[in-house]
Tab-separated table of C-alpha atoms and ligand atoms in Angstrom:
chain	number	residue	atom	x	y	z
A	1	UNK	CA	131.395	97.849	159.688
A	2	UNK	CA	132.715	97.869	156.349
A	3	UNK	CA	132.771	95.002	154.203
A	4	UNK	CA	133.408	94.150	150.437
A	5	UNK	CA	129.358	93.099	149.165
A	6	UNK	CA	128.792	91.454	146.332
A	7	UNK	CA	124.854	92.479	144.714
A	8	UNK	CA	124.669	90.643	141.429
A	9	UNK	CA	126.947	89.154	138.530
A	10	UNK	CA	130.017	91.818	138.580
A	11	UNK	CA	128.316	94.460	141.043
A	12	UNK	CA	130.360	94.554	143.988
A	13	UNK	CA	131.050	97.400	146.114
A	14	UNK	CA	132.953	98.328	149.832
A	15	UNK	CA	129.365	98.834	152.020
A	16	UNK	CA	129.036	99.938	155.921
A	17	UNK	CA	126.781	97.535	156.764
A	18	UNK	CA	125.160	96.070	160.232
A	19	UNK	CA	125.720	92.453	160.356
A	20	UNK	CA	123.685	91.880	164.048
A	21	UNK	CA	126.316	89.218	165.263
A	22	UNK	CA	125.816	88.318	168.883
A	23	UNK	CA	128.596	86.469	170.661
A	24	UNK	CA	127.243	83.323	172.190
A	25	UNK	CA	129.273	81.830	175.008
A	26	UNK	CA	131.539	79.644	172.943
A	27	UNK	CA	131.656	82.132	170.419
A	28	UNK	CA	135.010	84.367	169.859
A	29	UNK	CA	134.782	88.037	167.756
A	30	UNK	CA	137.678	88.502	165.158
A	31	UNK	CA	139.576	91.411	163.816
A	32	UNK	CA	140.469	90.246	160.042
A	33	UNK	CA	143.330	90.399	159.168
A	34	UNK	CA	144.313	88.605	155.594
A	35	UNK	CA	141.659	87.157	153.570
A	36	UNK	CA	142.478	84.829	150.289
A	37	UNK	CA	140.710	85.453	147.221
A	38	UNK	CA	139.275	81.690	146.371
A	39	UNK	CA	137.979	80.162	142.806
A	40	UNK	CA	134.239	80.416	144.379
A	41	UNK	CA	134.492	84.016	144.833
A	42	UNK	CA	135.433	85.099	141.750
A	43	UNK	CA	133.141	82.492	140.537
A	44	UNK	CA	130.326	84.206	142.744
A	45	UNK	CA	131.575	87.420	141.471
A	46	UNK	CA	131.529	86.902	137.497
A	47	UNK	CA	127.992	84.407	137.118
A	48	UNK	CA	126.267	85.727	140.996
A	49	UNK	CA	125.595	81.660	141.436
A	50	UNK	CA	127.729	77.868	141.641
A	51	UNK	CA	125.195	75.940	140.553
A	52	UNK	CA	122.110	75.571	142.747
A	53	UNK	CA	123.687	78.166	144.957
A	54	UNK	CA	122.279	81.499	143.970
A	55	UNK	CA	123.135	84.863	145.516
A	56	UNK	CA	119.569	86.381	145.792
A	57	UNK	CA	120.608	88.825	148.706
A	58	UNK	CA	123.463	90.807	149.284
A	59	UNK	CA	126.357	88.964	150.007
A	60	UNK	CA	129.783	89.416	152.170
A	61	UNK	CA	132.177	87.702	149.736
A	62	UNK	CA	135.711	85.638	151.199
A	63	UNK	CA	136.048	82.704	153.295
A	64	UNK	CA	139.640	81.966	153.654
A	65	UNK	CA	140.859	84.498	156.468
A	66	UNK	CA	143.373	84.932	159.706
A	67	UNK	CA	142.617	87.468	162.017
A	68	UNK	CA	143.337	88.478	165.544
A	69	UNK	CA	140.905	87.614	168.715
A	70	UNK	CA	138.878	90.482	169.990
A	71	UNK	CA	136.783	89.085	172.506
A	72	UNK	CA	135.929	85.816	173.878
A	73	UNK	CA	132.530	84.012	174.844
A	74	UNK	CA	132.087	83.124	178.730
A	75	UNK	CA	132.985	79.413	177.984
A	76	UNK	CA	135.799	79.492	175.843
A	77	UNK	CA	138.792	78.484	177.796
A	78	UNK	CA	141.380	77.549	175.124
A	79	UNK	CA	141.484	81.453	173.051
A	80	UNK	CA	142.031	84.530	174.427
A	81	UNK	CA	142.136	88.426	173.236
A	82	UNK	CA	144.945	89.361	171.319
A	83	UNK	CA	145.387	85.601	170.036
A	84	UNK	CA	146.310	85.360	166.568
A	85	UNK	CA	144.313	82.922	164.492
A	86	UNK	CA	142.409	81.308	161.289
A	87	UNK	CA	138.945	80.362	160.930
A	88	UNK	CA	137.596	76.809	159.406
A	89	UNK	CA	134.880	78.527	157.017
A	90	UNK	CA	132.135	75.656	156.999
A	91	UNK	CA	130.060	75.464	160.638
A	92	UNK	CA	127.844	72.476	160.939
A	93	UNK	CA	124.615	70.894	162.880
A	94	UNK	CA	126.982	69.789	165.890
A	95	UNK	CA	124.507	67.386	166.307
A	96	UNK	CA	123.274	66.419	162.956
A	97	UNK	CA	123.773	62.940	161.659
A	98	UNK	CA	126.669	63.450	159.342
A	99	UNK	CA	128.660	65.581	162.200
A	100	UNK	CA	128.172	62.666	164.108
A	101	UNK	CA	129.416	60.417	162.069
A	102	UNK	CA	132.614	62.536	161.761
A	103	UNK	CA	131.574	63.724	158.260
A	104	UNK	CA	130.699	67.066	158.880
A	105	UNK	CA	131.552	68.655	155.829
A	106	UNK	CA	129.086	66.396	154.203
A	107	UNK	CA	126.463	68.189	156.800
A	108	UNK	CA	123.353	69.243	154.403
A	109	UNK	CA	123.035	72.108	157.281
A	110	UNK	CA	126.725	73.272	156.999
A	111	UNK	CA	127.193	76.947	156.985
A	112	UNK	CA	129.342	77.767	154.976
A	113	UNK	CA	131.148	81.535	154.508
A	114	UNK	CA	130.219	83.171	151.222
A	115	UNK	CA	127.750	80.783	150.568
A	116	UNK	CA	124.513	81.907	150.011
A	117	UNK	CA	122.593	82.800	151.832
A	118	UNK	CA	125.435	82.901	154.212
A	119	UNK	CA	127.784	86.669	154.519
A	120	UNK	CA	131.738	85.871	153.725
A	121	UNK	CA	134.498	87.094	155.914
A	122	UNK	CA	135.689	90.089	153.810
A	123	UNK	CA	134.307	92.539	156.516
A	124	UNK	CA	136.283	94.407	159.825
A	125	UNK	CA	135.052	91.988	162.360
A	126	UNK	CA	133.198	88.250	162.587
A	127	UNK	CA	131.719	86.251	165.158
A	128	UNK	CA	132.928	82.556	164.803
A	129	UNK	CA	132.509	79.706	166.832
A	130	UNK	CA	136.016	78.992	168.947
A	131	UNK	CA	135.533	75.723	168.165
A	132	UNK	CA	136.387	76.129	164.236
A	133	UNK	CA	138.811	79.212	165.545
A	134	UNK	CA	142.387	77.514	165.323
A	135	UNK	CA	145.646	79.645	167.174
A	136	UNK	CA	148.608	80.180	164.976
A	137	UNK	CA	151.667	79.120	166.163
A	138	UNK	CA	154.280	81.949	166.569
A	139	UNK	CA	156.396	80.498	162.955
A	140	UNK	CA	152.842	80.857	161.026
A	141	UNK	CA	151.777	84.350	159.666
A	142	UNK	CA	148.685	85.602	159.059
A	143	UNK	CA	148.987	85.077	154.956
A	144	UNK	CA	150.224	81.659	155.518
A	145	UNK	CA	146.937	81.465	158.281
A	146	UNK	CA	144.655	82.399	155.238
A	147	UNK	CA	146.259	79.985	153.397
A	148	UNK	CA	145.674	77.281	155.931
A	149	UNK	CA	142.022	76.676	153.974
A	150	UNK	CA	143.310	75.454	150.595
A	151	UNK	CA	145.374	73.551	152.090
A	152	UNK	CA	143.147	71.531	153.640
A	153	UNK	CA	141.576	71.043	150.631
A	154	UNK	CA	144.627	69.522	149.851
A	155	UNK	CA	145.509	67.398	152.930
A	156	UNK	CA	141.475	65.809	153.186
A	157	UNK	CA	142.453	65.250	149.640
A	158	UNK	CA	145.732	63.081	150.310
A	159	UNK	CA	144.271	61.673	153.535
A	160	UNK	CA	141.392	60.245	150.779
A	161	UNK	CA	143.892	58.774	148.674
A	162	UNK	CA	145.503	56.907	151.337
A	163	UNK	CA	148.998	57.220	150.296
A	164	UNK	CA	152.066	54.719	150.492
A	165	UNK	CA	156.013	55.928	151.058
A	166	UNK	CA	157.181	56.628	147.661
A	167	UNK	CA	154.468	56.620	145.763
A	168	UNK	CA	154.486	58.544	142.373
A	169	UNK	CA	151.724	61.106	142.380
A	170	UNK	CA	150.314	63.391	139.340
A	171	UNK	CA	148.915	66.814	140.033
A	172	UNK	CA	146.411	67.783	137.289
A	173	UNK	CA	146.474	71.713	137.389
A	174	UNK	CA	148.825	73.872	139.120
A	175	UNK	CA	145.862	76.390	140.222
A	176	UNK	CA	146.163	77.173	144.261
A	177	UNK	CA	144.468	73.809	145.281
A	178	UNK	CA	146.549	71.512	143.076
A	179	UNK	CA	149.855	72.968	144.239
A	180	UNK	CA	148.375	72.559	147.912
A	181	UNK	CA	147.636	69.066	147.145
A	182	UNK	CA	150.978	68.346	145.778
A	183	UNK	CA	152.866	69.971	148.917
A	184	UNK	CA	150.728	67.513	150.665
A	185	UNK	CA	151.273	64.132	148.700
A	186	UNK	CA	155.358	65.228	149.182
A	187	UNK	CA	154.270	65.593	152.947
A	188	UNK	CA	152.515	62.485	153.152
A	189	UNK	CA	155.600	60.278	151.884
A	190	UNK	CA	155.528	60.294	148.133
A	191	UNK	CA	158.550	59.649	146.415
A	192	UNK	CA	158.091	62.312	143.553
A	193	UNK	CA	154.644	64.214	142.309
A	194	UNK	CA	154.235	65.502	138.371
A	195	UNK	CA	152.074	67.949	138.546
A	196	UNK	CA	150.742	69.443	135.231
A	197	UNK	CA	149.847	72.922	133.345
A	198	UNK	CA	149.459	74.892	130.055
A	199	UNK	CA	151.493	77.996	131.969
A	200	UNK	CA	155.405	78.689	131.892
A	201	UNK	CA	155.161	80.778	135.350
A	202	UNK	CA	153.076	78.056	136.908
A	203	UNK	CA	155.282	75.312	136.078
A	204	UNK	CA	158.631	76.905	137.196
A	205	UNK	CA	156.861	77.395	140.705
A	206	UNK	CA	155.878	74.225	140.630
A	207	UNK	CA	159.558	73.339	140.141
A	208	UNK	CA	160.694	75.633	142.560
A	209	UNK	CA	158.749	73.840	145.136
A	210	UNK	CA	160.459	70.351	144.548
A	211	UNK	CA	157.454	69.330	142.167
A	212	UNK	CA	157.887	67.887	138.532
A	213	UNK	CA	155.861	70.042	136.266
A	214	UNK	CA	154.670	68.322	132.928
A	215	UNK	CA	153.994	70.734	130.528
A	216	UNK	CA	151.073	69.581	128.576
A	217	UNK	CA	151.002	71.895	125.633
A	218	UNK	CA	153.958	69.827	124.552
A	219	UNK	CA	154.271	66.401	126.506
A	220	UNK	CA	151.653	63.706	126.549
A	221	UNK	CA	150.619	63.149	130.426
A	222	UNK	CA	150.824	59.049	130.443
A	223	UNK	CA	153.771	59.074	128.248
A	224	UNK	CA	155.867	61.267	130.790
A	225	UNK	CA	154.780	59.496	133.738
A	226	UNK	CA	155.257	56.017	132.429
A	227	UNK	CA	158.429	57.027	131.719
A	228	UNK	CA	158.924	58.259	135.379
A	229	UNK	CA	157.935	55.016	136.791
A	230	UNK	CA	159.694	52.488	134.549
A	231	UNK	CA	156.666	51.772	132.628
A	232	UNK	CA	154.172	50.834	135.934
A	233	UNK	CA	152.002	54.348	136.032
A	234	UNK	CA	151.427	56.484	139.136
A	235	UNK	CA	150.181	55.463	142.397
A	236	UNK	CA	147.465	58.181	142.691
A	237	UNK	CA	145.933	60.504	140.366
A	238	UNK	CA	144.447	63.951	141.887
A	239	UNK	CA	142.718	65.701	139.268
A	240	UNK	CA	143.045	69.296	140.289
A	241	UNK	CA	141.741	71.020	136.941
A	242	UNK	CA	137.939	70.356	136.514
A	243	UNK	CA	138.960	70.969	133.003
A	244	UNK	CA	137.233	68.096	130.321
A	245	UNK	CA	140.255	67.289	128.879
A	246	UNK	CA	142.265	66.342	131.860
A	247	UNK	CA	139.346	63.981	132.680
A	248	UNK	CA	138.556	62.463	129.518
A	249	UNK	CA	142.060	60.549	129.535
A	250	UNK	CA	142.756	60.487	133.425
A	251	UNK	CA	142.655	56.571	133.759
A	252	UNK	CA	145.950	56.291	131.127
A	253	UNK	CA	148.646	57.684	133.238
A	254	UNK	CA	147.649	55.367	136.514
A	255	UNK	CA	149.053	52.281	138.044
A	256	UNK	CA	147.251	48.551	137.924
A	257	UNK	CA	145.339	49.005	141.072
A	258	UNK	CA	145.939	52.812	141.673
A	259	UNK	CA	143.842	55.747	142.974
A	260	UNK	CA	141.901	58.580	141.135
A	261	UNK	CA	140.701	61.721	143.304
A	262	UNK	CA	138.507	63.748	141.987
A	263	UNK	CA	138.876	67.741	143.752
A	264	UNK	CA	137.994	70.142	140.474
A	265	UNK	CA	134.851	70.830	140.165
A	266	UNK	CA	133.799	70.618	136.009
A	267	UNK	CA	131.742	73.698	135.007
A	268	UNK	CA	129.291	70.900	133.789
A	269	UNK	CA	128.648	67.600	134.002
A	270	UNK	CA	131.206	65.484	132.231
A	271	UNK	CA	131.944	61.789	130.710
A	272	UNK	CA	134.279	59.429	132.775
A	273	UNK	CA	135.322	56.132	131.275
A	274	UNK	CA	134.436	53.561	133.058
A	275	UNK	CA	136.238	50.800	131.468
A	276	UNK	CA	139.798	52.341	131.380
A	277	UNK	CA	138.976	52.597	135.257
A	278	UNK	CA	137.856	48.875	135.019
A	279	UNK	CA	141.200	47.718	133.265
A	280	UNK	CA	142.962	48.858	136.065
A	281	UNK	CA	140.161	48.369	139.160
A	282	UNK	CA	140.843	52.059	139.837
A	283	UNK	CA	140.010	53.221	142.997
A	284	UNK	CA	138.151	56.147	142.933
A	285	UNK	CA	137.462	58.827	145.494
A	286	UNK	CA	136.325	62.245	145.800
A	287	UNK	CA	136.460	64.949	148.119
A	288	UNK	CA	133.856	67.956	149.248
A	289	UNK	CA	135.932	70.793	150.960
A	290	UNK	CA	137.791	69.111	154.170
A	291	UNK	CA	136.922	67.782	157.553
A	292	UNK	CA	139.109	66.909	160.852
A	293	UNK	CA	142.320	69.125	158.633
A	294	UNK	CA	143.328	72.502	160.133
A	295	UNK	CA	145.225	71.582	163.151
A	296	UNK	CA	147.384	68.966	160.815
A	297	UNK	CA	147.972	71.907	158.220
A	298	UNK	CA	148.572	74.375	160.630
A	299	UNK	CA	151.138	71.877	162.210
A	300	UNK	CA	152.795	71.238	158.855
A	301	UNK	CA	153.397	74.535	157.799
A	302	UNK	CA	154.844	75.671	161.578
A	303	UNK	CA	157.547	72.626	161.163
A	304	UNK	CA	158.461	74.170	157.782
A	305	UNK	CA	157.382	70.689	156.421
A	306	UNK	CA	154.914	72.700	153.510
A	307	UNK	CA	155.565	76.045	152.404
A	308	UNK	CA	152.904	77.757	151.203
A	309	UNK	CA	154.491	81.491	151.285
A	310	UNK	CA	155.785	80.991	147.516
A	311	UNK	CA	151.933	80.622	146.164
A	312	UNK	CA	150.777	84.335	147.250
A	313	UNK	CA	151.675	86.115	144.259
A	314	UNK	CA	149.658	89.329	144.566
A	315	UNK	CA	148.425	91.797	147.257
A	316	UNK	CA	145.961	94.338	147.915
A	317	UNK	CA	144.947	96.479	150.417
A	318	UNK	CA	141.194	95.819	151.780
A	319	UNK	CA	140.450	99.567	150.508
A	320	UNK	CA	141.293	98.674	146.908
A	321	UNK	CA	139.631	94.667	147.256
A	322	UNK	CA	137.143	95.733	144.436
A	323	UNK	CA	140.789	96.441	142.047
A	324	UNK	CA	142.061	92.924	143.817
A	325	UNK	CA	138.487	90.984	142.241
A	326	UNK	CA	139.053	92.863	138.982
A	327	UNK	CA	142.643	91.881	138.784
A	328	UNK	CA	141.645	88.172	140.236
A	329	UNK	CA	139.414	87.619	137.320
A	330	UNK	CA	141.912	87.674	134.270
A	331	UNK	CA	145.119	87.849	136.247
A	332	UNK	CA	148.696	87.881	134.806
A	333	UNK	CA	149.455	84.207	134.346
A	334	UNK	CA	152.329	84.031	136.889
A	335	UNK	CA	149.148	84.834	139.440
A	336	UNK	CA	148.077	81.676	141.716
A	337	UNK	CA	146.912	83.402	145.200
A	338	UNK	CA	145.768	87.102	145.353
A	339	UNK	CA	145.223	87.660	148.933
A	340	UNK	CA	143.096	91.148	150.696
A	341	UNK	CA	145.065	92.492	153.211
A	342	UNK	CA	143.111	94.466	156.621
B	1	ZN	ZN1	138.808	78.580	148.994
């Protein structure tokens, strides 16, 4: 089959290889049909590693994808050819601790797509378990479907920070996952959600979508949000950038008692200070990817309650997905979501 293979740093190319997939009787065999071009891939793409993870052997990049059922293992009862779908990426020990414990993103066996040593999803056809194989409902497309994965990301994200109706809620970052998480803290009951950028283009979709962007080039984060809450500070605190700066000062904008999750990943290590958290017994939390979220998402964008359509800016054909990584790594700035279509 064909599939988009990435070699080494910036070497990728459209291969026919032979991925030897057999379907195993609770197994299902996709067609893909939308794939969404993620942070990690590009990262993947531009250094060949995240950290410890190192791409030593070819590699099938992607991991957020719809696609329609082909064929379905002798036990599956619940999907059936012809069924269209999306895929949770990450496939645990069903039976390690952590899975049992109901953590299994937190498996250290998980399996994740695009992972190395593990192939991605931007190929014709995969073999997924139909047990991480979720059916769209007829109001969800397939781009919204391949969306379904970041906003998970988001929804694990708001589930950590246990929020309250009408909470205030800051965004840092309005990059695909901190727009997800803000649809989801306005989903979850929050009364309004600042979310925060350097980019024009960014901010007037985040304003578009009912959020309130802070543009930090020119206002100071805790001043505006102080000011939005009649002096208190917000409720909970996602940081969504990874970026030093947002970090360094994250503790000033919340709330006596309030909630910091941390979702961006910093390049490298980086300082947090303690005793702003302390003058305020922050809460802090942080999430890894998503667990126990797809059927929620996939319900909250088929009741029209999120709308993730508006953050797939750009889209290729799988033919020209070596133009789409190009593009992906210094896109235009209105770009959030460049998406591979089959
Ligand atoms: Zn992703």
């Amino acid at each position: 089959m064909k599939a988009l293979v990435l070699h080494g740093p910036g070497e990728i190319s459209i291969d026919d290889i032979n991925i030897d997939e057999q379907l195993g009787d609770k197994d299902v065999r996709i067609e893909i049909k939308t794939v969404g071009i993620c942070g990690s891939d590009i990262h993947y793409y531009k250094h060949g590693r995240i950290g410890s993870f190192i791409v030593e052997e070819p590699m099938v990049l992607g991991h957020e994808a719809s696609g329609i059922v082909l064929e379905t293992g002798s036990s599956v009862a619940d999907l059936k050819p012809g069924d269209r779908v999306c895929m949770e990426p990450g496939i645990p020990n069903p039976v390690s601790r952590a899975t049992i414990l109901g953590m299994y993103n937190l498996d250290p066996e998980v399996r994740f797509w695009a992972t190395p040593p593990v192939h991605g999803c931007l190929r014709e056809t995969v073999v997924h378990p139909a047990m991480f194989t979720f059916r769209l409902p007829d109001a969800v497309g397939f781009e919204e479907g391949a969306l379904i994965e970041p906003l998970a990301v988001g929804l694990h994200a708001v589930t950590k920070a246990s929020i309250k109706p009408w909470d205030t809620a800051v965004v840092t970052g309005c990059g695909t996952i901190g727009l997800t998480t803000a649809l989801a803290a306005m989903a979850a009951g929050c009364g309004q959600v600042l979310i925060t950028d350097v980019i024009q283009e960014k901010l007037a979709l985040a304003r578009m979508l009912g959020l309130v962007p802070v543009d930090v080039t020119r206002q100071y984060l805790a001043e505006t949000v102080l000011e939005a809450t009649g002096g208190w500070g917000a409720n909970v605190i996602f940081e969504a950038s990874g970026s030093r700066q947002a970090i360094d000062d994250i503790f000033s904008a919340l709330c006596p008692g309030g909630t910091v999750v941390f979702i961006g990943m910093p390049a490298e290590p980086v300082p947090v200070d303690i005793v702003a958290a302390q003058a305020r017994e922050a809460r802090i939390e942080t999430v890894f990817r998503y667990a126990h979220q797809y059927p929620r998402a996939l319900a909250l964008v088929a009741s029209g309650k999120i709308n993730v359509k508006p953050l797939v800016t750009d889209r290729y054909s799988f033919s020209d997905s070596i133009k789409a990584f190009e593009y992906a790594v210094e896109p235009e700035p209105r770009t959030v979501k460049t998406i591979i279509e089959f």
